[in-house]
Amino acid sequence: MEALAQSSSTAPTSTFIVVRHAEKTSDTARDPDLSAPGHARAQRLAQRMAARDIVAAYASGYRRTQQTVEPTATAHAVTITTYDAAVDAG
């Protein structure tokens, strides 16, 4: 049992950070862009994530979600993986 405890403490771990999209405009009901405050929030998110080891970024195809994650993905040189939010994951 001791060997199991030792080996499990060296196992790699993953952390998932889930973020809701930033503030959006009301110019397009179906697929709005981020508003100016939303873009500012996306930049603050990138600043807060600067010291983290970000290895992947995922967002639905909606503009607001892409625009929220884009500054963080760019800062970490990762490509945003787009998924279809209308498809049930189960």
PDB file of C-alpha atoms in Angstrom:
ATOM      1  CA  MET A   1       0.000   0.000   0.000  1.00  0.00           C
ATOM      2  CA  GLU A   2       2.889   2.358   0.722  1.00  0.00           C
ATOM      3  CA  ALA A   3       4.261   1.896  -2.805  1.00  0.00           C
ATOM      4  CA  LEU A   4       0.849   2.789  -4.234  1.00  0.00           C
ATOM      5  CA  ALA A   5       0.690   5.945  -2.155  1.00  0.00           C
ATOM      6  CA  GLN A   6       4.157   6.968  -3.276  1.00  0.00           C
ATOM      7  CA  SER A   7       3.458   6.351  -6.953  1.00  0.00           C
ATOM      8  CA  SER A   8       0.145   8.189  -6.897  1.00  0.00           C
ATOM      9  CA  SER A   9       1.785  11.301  -5.461  1.00  0.00           C
ATOM     10  CA  THR A  10       4.017  11.539  -8.534  1.00  0.00           C
ATOM     11  CA  ALA A  11       1.198  11.053 -11.016  1.00  0.00           C
ATOM     12  CA  PRO A  12       0.707  14.023 -13.340  1.00  0.00           C
ATOM     13  CA  THR A  13      -2.327  16.163 -12.672  1.00  0.00           C
ATOM     14  CA  SER A  14      -4.444  18.346 -14.885  1.00  0.00           C
ATOM     15  CA  THR A  15      -6.338  21.468 -13.932  1.00  0.00           C
ATOM     16  CA  PHE A  16      -9.321  22.635 -15.955  1.00  0.00           C
ATOM     17  CA  ILE A  17     -10.252  26.300 -15.765  1.00  0.00           C
ATOM     18  CA  VAL A  18     -13.805  26.995 -16.876  1.00  0.00           C
ATOM     19  CA  VAL A  19     -14.639  30.564 -17.822  1.00  0.00           C
ATOM     20  CA  ARG A  20     -17.955  32.012 -18.923  1.00  0.00           C
ATOM     21  CA  HIS A  21     -17.761  34.394 -21.860  1.00  0.00           C
ATOM     22  CA  ALA A  22     -17.204  38.062 -21.065  1.00  0.00           C
ATOM     23  CA  GLU A  23     -19.807  40.808 -21.534  1.00  0.00           C
ATOM     24  CA  LYS A  24     -21.339  40.880 -24.981  1.00  0.00           C
ATOM     25  CA  THR A  25     -22.853  43.602 -27.102  1.00  0.00           C
ATOM     26  CA  SER A  26     -26.525  43.628 -27.910  1.00  0.00           C
ATOM     27  CA  ASP A  27     -25.986  44.438 -31.596  1.00  0.00           C
ATOM     28  CA  THR A  28     -26.692  40.928 -32.864  1.00  0.00           C
ATOM     29  CA  ALA A  29     -29.082  38.711 -30.973  1.00  0.00           C
ATOM     30  CA  ARG A  30     -27.792  35.435 -32.441  1.00  0.00           C
ATOM     31  CA  ASP A  31     -23.999  35.780 -32.266  1.00  0.00           C
ATOM     32  CA  PRO A  32     -22.861  39.047 -30.664  1.00  0.00           C
ATOM     33  CA  ASP A  33     -19.288  40.250 -30.285  1.00  0.00           C
ATOM     34  CA  LEU A  34     -17.812  41.209 -26.937  1.00  0.00           C
ATOM     35  CA  SER A  35     -18.480  44.732 -25.771  1.00  0.00           C
ATOM     36  CA  ALA A  36     -15.626  47.081 -24.823  1.00  0.00           C
ATOM     37  CA  PRO A  37     -15.905  45.971 -21.164  1.00  0.00           C
ATOM     38  CA  GLY A  38     -15.958  42.353 -22.392  1.00  0.00           C
ATOM     39  CA  HIS A  39     -12.719  42.824 -24.341  1.00  0.00           C
ATOM     40  CA  ALA A  40     -11.156  44.445 -21.259  1.00  0.00           C
ATOM     41  CA  ARG A  41     -12.226  41.461 -19.154  1.00  0.00           C
ATOM     42  CA  ALA A  42     -10.737  39.038 -21.718  1.00  0.00           C
ATOM     43  CA  GLN A  43      -7.434  40.941 -21.464  1.00  0.00           C
ATOM     44  CA  ARG A  44      -7.551  40.740 -17.650  1.00  0.00           C
ATOM     45  CA  LEU A  45      -8.175  37.000 -17.910  1.00  0.00           C
ATOM     46  CA  ALA A  46      -5.047  36.658 -20.057  1.00  0.00           C
ATOM     47  CA  GLN A  47      -3.057  38.638 -17.482  1.00  0.00           C
ATOM     48  CA  ARG A  48      -4.304  36.420 -14.641  1.00  0.00           C
ATOM     49  CA  MET A  49      -3.412  33.296 -16.615  1.00  0.00           C
ATOM     50  CA  ALA A  50       0.054  34.566 -17.617  1.00  0.00           C
ATOM     51  CA  ALA A  51       1.921  32.554 -14.958  1.00  0.00           C
ATOM     52  CA  ARG A  52      -0.046  29.353 -15.587  1.00  0.00           C
ATOM     53  CA  ASP A  53       1.045  26.579 -17.903  1.00  0.00           C
ATOM     54  CA  ILE A  54      -1.829  26.738 -20.391  1.00  0.00           C
ATOM     55  CA  VAL A  55      -1.530  23.886 -22.898  1.00  0.00           C
ATOM     56  CA  ALA A  56      -5.017  23.913 -24.448  1.00  0.00           C
ATOM     57  CA  ALA A  57      -7.944  26.261 -24.958  1.00  0.00           C
ATOM     58  CA  TYR A  58     -11.485  25.277 -25.916  1.00  0.00           C
ATOM     59  CA  ALA A  59     -14.413  27.465 -26.918  1.00  0.00           C
ATOM     60  CA  SER A  60     -17.681  27.082 -28.732  1.00  0.00           C
ATOM     61  CA  GLY A  61     -17.928  28.656 -32.164  1.00  0.00           C
ATOM     62  CA  TYR A  62     -19.756  31.721 -30.879  1.00  0.00           C
ATOM     63  CA  ARG A  63     -17.846  34.970 -31.387  1.00  0.00           C
ATOM     64  CA  ARG A  64     -18.141  35.991 -27.731  1.00  0.00           C
ATOM     65  CA  THR A  65     -16.526  32.750 -26.520  1.00  0.00           C
ATOM     66  CA  GLN A  66     -13.753  32.888 -29.114  1.00  0.00           C
ATOM     67  CA  GLN A  67     -13.051  36.543 -28.292  1.00  0.00           C
ATOM     68  CA  THR A  68     -12.975  35.806 -24.555  1.00  0.00           C
ATOM     69  CA  VAL A  69     -10.310  33.098 -24.815  1.00  0.00           C
ATOM     70  CA  GLU A  70      -8.294  34.577 -27.705  1.00  0.00           C
ATOM     71  CA  PRO A  71      -5.953  36.827 -25.650  1.00  0.00           C
ATOM     72  CA  THR A  72      -5.071  33.943 -23.302  1.00  0.00           C
ATOM     73  CA  ALA A  73      -4.569  31.477 -26.152  1.00  0.00           C
ATOM     74  CA  THR A  74      -2.389  33.951 -28.042  1.00  0.00           C
ATOM     75  CA  ALA A  75      -0.264  34.697 -24.976  1.00  0.00           C
ATOM     76  CA  HIS A  76       0.400  30.966 -24.519  1.00  0.00           C
ATOM     77  CA  ALA A  77       0.776  30.199 -28.231  1.00  0.00           C
ATOM     78  CA  VAL A  78      -2.021  27.630 -28.222  1.00  0.00           C
ATOM     79  CA  THR A  79      -4.668  27.145 -30.873  1.00  0.00           C
ATOM     80  CA  ILE A  80      -8.270  27.438 -29.749  1.00  0.00           C
ATOM     81  CA  THR A  81     -10.083  24.136 -30.258  1.00  0.00           C
ATOM     82  CA  THR A  82     -13.622  24.952 -31.334  1.00  0.00           C
ATOM     83  CA  TYR A  83     -16.496  22.673 -30.406  1.00  0.00           C
ATOM     84  CA  ASP A  84     -20.151  22.719 -31.372  1.00  0.00           C
ATOM     85  CA  ALA A  85     -22.150  23.883 -28.360  1.00  0.00           C
ATOM     86  CA  ALA A  86     -25.354  22.508 -29.901  1.00  0.00           C
ATOM     87  CA  VAL A  87     -24.100  18.902 -29.820  1.00  0.00           C
ATOM     88  CA  ASP A  88     -24.816  16.924 -26.645  1.00  0.00           C
ATOM     89  CA  ALA A  89     -21.525  15.714 -25.126  1.00  0.00           C
ATOM     90  CA  GLY A  90     -23.198  12.655 -23.598  1.00  0.00           C
TER      91      GLY A  90
END
